[in-house]
Short mmCIF file of N, CA and C in Angstrom, two decimals:
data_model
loop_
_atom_site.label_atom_id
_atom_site.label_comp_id
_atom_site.label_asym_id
_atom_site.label_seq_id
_atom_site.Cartn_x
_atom_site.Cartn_y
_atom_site.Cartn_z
N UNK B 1 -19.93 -33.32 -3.07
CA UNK B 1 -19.07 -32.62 -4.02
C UNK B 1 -19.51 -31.16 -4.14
N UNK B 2 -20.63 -31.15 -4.16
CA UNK B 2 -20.99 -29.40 -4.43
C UNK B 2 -21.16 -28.87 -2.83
N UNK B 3 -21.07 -29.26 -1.72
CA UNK B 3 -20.46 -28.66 -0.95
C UNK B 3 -19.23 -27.82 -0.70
N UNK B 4 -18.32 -29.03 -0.76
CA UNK B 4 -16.67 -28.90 -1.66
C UNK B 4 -16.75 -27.44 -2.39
N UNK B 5 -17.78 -27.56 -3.80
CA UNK B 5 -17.35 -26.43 -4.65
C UNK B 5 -17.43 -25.37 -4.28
N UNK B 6 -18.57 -25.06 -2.94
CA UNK B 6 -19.11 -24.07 -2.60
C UNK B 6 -18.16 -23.25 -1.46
N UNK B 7 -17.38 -24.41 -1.05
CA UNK B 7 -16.56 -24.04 -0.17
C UNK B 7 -15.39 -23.44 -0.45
N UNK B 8 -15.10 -23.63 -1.83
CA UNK B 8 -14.08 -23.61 -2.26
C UNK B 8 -14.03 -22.18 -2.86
N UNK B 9 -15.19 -21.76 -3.76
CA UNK B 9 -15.91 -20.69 -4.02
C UNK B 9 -15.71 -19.24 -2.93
N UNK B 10 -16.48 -20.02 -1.64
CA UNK B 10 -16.04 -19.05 -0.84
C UNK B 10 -15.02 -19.18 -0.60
N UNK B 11 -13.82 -19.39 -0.24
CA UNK B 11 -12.41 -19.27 0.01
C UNK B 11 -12.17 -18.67 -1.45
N UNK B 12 -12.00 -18.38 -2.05
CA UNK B 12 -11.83 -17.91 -2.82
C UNK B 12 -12.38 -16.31 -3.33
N UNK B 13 -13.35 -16.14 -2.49
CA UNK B 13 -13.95 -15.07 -2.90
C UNK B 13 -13.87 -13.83 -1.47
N UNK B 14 -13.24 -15.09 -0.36
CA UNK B 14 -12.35 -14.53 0.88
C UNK B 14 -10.83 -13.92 0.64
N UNK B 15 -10.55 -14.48 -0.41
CA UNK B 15 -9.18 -14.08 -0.51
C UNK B 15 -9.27 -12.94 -1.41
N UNK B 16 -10.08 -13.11 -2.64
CA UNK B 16 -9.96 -11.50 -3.61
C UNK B 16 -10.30 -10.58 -2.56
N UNK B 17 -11.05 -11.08 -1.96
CA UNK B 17 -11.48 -9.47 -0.68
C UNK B 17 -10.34 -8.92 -0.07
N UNK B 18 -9.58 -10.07 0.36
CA UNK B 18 -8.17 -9.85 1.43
C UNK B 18 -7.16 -9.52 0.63
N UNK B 19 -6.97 -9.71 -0.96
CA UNK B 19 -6.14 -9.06 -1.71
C UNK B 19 -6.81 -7.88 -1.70
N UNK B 20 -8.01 -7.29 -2.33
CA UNK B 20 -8.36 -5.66 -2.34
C UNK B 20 -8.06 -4.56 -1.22
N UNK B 21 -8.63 -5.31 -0.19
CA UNK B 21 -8.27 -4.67 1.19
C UNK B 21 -6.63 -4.66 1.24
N UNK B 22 -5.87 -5.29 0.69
CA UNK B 22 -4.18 -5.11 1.18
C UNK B 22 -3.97 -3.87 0.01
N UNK B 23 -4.46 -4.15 -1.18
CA UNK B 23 -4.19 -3.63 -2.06
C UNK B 23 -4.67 -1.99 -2.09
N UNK B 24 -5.85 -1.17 -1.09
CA UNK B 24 -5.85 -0.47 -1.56
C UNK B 24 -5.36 0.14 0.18
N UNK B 25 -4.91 -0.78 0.81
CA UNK B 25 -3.99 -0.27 1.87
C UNK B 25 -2.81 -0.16 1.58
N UNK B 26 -1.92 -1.04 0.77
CA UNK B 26 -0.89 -0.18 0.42
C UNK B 26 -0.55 0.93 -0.81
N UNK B 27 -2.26 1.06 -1.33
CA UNK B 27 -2.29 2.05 -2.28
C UNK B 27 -1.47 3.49 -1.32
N UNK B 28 -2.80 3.25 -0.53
CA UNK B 28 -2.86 4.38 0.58
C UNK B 28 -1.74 4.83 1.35
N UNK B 29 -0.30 4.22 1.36
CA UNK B 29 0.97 4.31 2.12
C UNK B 29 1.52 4.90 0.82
N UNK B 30 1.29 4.08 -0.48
CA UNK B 30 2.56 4.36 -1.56
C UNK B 30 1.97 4.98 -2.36
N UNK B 31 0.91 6.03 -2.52
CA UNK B 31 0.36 6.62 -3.77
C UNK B 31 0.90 7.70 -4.06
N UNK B 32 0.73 8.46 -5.05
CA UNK B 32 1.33 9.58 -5.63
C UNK B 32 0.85 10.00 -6.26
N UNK B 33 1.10 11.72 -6.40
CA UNK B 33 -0.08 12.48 -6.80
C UNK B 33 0.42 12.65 -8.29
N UNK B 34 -0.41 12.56 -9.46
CA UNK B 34 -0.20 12.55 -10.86
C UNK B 34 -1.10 14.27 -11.10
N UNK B 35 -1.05 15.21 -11.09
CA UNK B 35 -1.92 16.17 -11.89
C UNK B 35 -3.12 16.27 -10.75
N UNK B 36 -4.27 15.85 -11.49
CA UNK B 36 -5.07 15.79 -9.99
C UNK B 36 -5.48 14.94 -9.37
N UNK B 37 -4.94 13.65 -9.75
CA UNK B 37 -5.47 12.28 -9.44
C UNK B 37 -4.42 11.61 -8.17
N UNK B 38 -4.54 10.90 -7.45
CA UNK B 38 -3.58 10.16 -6.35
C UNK B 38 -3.46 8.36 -7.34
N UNK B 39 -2.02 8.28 -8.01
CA UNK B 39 -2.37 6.93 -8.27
C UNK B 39 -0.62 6.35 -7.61
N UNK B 40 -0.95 4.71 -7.94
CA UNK B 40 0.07 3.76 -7.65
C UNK B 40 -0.13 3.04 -8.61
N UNK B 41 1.21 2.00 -8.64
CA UNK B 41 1.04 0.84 -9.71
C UNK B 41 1.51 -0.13 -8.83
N UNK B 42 0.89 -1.39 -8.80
CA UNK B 42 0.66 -2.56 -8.08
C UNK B 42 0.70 -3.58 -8.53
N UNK B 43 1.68 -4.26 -8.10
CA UNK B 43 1.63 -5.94 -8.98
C UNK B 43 0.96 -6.98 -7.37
N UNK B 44 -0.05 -7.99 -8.08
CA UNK B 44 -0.51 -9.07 -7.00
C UNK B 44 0.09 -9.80 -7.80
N UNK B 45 0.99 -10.82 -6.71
CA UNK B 45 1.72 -11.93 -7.83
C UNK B 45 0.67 -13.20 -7.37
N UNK B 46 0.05 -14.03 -7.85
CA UNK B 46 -0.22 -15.43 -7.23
C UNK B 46 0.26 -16.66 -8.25
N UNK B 47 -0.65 -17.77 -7.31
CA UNK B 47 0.29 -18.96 -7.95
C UNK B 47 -0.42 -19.39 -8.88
N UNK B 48 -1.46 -19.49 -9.34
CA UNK B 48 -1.78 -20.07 -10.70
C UNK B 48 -2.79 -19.25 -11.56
N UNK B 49 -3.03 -19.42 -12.71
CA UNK B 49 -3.90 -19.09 -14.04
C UNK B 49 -5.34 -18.77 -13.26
N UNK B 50 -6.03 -19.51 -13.23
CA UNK B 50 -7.59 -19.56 -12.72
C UNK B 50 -8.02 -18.29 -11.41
N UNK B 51 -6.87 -18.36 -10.19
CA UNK B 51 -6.93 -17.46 -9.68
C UNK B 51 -6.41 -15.89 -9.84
N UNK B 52 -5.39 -15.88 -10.93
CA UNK B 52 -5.35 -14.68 -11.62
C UNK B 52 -6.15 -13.88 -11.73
N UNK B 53 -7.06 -14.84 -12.74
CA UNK B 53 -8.51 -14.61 -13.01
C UNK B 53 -9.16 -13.81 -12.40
N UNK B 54 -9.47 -14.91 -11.64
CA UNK B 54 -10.69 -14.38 -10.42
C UNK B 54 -10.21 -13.55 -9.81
N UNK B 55 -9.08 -12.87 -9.36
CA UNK B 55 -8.25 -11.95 -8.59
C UNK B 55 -8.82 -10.77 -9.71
N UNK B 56 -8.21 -10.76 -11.05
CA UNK B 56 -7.95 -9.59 -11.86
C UNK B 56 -10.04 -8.80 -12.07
N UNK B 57 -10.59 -10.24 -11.96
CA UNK B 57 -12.36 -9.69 -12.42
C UNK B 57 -12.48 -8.87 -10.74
N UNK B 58 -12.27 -9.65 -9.80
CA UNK B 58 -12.71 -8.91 -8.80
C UNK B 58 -12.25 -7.24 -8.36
N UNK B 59 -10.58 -7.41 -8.73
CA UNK B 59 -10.05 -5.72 -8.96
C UNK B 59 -10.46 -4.61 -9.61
N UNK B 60 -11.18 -5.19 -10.42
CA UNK B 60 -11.95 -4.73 -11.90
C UNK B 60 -13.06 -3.43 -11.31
N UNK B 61 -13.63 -5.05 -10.97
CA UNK B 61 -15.31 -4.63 -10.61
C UNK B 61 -15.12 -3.80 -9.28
N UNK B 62 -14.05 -3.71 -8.20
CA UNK B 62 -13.67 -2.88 -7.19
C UNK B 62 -13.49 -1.63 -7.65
N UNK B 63 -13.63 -1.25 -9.04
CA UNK B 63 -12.82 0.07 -9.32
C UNK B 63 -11.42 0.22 -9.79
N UNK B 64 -10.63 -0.57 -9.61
CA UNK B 64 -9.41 -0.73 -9.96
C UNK B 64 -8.99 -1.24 -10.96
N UNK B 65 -7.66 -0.34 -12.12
CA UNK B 65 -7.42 -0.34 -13.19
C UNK B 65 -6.38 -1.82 -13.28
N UNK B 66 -6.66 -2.93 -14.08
CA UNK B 66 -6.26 -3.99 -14.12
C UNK B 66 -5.96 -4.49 -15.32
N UNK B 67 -4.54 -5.29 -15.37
CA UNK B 67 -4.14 -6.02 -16.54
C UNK B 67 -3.47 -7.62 -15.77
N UNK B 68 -4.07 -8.39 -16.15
CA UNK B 68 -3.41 -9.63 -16.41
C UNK B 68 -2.24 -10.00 -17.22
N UNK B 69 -1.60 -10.73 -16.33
CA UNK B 69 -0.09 -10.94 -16.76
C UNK B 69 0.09 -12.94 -16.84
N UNK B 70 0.29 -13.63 -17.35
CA UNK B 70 0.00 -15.16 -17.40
C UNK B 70 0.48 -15.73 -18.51
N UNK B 71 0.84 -16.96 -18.22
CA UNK B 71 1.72 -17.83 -19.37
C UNK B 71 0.55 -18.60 -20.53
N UNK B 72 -0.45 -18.62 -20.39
CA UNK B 72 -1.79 -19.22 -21.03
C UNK B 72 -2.06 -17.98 -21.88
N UNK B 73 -1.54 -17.03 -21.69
CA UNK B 73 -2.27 -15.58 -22.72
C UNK B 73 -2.07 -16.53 -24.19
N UNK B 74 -2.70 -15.69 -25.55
CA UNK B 74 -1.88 -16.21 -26.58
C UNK B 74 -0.67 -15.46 -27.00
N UNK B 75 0.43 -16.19 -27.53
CA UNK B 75 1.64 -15.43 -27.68
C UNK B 75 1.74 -13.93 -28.26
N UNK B 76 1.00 -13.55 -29.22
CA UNK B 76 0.77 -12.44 -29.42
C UNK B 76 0.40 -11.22 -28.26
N UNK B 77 -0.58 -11.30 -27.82
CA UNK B 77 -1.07 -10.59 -26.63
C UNK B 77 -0.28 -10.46 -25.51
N UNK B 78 0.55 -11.69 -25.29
CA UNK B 78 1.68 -11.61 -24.01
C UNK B 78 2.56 -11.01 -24.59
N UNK B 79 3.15 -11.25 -25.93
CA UNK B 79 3.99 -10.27 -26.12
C UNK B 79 4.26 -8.94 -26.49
N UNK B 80 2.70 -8.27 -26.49
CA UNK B 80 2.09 -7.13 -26.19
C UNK B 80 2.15 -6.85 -25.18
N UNK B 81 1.70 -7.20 -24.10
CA UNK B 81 2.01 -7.01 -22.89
C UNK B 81 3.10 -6.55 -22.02
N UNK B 82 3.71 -7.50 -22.33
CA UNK B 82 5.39 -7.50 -21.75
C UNK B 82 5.73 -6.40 -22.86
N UNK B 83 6.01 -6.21 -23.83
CA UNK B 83 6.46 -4.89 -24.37
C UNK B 83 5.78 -3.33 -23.93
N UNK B 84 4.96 -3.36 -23.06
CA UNK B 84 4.14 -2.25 -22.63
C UNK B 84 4.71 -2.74 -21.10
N UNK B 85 4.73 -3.43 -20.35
CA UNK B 85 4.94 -3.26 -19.33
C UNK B 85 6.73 -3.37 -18.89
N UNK B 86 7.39 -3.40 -19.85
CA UNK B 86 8.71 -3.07 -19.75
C UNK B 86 8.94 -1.48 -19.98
N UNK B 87 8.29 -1.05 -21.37
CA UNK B 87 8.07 0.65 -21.57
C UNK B 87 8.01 1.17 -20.21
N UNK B 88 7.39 0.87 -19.38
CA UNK B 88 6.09 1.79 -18.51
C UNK B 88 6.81 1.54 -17.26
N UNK B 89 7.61 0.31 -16.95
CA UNK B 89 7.81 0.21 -16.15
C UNK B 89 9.35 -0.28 -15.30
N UNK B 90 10.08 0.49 -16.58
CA UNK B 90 11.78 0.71 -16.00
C UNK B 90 11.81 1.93 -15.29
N UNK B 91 11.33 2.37 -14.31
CA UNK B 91 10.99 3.45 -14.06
C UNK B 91 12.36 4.21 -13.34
N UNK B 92 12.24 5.49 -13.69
CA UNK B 92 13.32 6.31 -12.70
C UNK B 92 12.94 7.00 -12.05
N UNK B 93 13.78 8.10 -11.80
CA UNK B 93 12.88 9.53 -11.15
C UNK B 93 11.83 10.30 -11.79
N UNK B 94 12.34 10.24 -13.36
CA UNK B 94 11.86 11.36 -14.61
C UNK B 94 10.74 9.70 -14.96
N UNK B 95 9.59 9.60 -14.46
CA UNK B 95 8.50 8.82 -14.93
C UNK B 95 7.73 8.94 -16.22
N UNK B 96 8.19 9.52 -17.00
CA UNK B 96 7.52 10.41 -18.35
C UNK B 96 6.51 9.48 -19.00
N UNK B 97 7.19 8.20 -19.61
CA UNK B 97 6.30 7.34 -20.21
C UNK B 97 5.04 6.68 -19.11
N UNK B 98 5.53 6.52 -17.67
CA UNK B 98 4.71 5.68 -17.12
C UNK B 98 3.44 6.96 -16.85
N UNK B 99 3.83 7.97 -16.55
CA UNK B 99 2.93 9.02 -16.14
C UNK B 99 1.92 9.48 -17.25
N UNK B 100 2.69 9.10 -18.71
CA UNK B 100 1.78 10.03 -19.60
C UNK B 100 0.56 8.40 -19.99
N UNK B 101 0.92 7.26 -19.98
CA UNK B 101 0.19 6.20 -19.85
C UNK B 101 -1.00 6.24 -19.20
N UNK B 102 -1.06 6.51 -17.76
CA UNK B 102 -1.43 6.39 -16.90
C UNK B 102 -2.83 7.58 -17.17
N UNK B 103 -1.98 8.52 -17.18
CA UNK B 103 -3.04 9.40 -17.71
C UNK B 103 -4.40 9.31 -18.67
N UNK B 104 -3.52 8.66 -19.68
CA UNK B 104 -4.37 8.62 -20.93
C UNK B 104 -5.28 7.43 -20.21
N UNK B 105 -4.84 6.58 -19.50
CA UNK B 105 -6.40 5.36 -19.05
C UNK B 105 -7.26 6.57 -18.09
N UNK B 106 -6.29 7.38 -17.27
CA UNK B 106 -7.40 7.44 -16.23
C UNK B 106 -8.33 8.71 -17.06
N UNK B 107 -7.84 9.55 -18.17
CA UNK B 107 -9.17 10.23 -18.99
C UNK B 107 -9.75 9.57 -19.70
N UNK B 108 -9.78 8.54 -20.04
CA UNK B 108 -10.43 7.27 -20.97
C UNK B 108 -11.21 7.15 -19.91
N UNK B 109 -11.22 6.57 -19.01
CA UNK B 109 -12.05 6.21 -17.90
C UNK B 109 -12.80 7.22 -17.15
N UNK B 110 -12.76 8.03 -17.44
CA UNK B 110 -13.35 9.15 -16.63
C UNK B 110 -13.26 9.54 -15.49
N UNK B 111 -12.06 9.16 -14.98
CA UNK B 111 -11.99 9.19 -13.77
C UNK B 111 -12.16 10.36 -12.96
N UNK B 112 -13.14 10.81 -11.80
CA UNK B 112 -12.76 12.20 -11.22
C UNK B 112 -11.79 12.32 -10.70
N UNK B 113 -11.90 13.50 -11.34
CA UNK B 113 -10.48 14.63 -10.89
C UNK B 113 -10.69 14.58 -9.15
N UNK B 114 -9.45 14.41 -8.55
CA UNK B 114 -9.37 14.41 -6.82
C UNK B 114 -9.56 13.16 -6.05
N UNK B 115 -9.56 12.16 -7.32
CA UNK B 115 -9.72 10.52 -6.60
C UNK B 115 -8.25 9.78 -7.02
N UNK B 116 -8.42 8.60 -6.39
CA UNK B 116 -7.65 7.65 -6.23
C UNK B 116 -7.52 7.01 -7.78
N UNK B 117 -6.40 6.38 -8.56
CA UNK B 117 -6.63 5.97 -9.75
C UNK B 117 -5.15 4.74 -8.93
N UNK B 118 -6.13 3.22 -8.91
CA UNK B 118 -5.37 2.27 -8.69
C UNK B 118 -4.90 1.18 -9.52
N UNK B 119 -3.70 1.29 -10.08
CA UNK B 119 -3.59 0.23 -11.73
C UNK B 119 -2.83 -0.56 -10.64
N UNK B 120 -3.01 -2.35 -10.89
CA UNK B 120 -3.19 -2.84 -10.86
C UNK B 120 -2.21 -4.11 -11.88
N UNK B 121 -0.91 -4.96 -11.74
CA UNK B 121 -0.71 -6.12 -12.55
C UNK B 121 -0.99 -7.19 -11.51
N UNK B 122 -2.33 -8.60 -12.52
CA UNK B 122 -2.13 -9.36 -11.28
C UNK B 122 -1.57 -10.52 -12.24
N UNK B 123 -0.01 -11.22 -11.59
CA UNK B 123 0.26 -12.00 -12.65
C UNK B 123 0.84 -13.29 -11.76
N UNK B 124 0.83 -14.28 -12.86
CA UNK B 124 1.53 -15.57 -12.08
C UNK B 124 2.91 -15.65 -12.05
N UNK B 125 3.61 -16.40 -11.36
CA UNK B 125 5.32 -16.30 -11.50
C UNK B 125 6.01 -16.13 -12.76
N UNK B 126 5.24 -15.61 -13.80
CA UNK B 126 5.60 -15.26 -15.11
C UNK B 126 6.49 -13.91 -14.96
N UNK B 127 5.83 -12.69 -13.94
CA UNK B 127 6.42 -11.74 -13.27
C UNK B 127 7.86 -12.22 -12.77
N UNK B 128 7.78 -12.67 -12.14
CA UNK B 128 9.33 -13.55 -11.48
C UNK B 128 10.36 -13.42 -12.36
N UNK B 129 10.31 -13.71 -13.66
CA UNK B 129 11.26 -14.79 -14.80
C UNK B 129 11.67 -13.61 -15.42
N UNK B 130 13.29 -12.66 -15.62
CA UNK B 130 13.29 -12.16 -16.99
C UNK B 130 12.63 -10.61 -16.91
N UNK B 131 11.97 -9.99 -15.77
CA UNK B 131 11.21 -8.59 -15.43
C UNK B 131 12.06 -8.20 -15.10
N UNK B 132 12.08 -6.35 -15.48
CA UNK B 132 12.27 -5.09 -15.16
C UNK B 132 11.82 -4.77 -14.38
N UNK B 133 11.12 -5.00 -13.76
CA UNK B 133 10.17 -4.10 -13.26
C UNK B 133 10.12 -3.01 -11.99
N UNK B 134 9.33 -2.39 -12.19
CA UNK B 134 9.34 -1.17 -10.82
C UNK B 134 7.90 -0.66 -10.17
N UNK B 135 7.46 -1.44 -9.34
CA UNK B 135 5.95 -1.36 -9.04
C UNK B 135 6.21 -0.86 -7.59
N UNK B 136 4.99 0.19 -7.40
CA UNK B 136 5.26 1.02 -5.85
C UNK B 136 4.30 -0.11 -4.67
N UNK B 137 4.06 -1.16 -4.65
CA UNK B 137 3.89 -2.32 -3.83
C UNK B 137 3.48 -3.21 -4.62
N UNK B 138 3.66 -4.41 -3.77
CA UNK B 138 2.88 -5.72 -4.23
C UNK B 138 2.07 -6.28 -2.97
N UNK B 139 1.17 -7.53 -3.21
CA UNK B 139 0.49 -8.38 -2.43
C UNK B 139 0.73 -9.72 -3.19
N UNK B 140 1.44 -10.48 -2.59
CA UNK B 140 1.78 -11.72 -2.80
C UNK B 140 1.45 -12.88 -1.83
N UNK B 141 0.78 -13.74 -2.83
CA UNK B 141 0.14 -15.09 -2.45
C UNK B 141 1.27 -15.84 -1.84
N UNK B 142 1.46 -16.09 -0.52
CA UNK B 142 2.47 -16.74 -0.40
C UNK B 142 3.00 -18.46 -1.11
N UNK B 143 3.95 -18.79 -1.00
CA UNK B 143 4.05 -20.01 -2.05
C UNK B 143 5.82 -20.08 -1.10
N UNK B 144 6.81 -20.31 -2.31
CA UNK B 144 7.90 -20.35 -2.08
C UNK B 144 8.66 -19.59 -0.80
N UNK B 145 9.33 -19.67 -0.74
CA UNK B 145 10.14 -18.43 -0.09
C UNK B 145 11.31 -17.54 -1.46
N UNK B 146 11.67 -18.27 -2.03
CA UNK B 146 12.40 -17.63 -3.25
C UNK B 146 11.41 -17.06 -4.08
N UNK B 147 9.85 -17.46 -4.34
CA UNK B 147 9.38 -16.68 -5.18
C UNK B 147 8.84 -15.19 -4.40
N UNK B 148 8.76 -15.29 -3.22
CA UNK B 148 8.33 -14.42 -2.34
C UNK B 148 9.56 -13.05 -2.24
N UNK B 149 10.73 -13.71 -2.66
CA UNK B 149 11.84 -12.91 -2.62
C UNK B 149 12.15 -12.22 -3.88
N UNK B 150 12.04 -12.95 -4.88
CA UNK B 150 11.77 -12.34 -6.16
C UNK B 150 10.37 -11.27 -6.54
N UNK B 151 9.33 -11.82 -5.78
CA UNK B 151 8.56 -11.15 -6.39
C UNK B 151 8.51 -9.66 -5.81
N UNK B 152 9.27 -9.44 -4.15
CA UNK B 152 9.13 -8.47 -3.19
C UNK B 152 10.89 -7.56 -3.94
N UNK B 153 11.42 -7.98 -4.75
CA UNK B 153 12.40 -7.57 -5.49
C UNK B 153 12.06 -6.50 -6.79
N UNK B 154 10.17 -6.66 -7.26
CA UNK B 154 10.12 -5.79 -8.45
C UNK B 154 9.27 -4.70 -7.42
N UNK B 155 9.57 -4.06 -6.33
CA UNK B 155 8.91 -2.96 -5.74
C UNK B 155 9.63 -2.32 -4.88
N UNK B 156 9.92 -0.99 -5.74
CA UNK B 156 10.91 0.06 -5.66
C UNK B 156 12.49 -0.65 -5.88
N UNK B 157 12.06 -0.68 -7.04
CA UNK B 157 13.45 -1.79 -7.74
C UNK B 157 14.28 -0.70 -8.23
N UNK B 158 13.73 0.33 -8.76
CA UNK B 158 14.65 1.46 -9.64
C UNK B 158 14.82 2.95 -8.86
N UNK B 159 13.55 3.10 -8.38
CA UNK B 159 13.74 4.63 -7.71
C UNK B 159 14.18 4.37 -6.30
N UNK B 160 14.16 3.10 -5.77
CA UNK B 160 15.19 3.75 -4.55
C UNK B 160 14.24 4.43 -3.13
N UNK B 161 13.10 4.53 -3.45
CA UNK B 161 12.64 5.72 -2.65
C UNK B 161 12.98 5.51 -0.91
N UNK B 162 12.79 6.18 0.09
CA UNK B 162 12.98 5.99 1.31
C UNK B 162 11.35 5.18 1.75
N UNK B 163 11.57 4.33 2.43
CA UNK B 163 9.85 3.65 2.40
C UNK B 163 9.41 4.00 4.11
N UNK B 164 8.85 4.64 4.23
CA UNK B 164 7.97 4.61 6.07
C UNK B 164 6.74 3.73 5.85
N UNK B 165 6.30 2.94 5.11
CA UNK B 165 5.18 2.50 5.61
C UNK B 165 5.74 1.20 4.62
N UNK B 166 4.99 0.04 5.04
CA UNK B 166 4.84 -1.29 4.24
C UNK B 166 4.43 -0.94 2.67
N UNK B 167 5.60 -1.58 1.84
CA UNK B 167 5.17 -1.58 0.62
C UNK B 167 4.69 -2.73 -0.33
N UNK B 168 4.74 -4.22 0.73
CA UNK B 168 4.52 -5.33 0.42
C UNK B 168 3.78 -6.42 1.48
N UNK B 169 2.82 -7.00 1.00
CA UNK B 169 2.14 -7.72 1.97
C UNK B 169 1.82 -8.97 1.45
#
């Protein structure tokens, strides 16, 4: 059995790697310059609670600005959530709210001026259900084919932009 766990552990700790690595490769195609910072906003959709988790600690600790999105939140907090990530993220051309957001984490954080600032939603098919949304890529856990279609539906949902490079993996 604790073979099993260990194995399981690592597969698991293979895949946050292979999400970071997609994730800050399609930072790198879809980023945009804010003031002096290069950022994107990124949704990882996967399939359950636990790996959220472990997805959202490992983005974390990579450097990358992260919020969890999940049906287990308590109702309060999710519905904090979702009211901030609808604000932030009906996005158009004129980005005002999402830009002045963005800001305020990455001077909270200290971020240097001339780096990369990568935010980050990693959520379960809760994203799917009932979202606005407008995220400049995703990395999705494969599962369905309809959730794969929905979820590749909230990136560049509103602006339209012309895409040359992969914005979803």
């Amino acid at each position: 059995v604790l073979a099993g766990v260990e194995r399981s552990a690592n597969a698991l700790g293979s895949f946050c790697m292979a999400v970071e690595h997609a994730a800050r490769q399609l930072h790198g195609h879809q980023r945009w310059q804010l003031q002096d910072w290069r950022v994107s906003v990124g949704l990882v959709r996967v399939a359950n609670i636990s790996t959220c988790i472990a997805v959202a600690e490992h983005l974390r600790l990579s450097g990358m600005h992260v919020m969890t999105y999940h049906a287990r939140e308590p109702l309060l907090r999710r519905a904090w959530k979702e009211m901030q990530l609808d604000r932030i993220l009906r996005r158009t051309a004129n980005d005002q709210e999402l830009q002045g957001a963005m800001l305020e984490q990455i001077k909270r954080e200290f971020v240097p001026r001339g780096s990369d600032a990568i935010f980050v939603v990693v959520a379960t098919p809760v994203e799917e259900v009932g979202r606005d949304h407008d995220f400049d890529w995703a990395v999705i856990e494969p599962s369905s084919a309809h959730s794969i279609v929905q979820t590749a539906g909230r990136v560049n949902r509103h602006r339209l932009h012309s895409i040359k490079q992969p914005n979803v993996a």
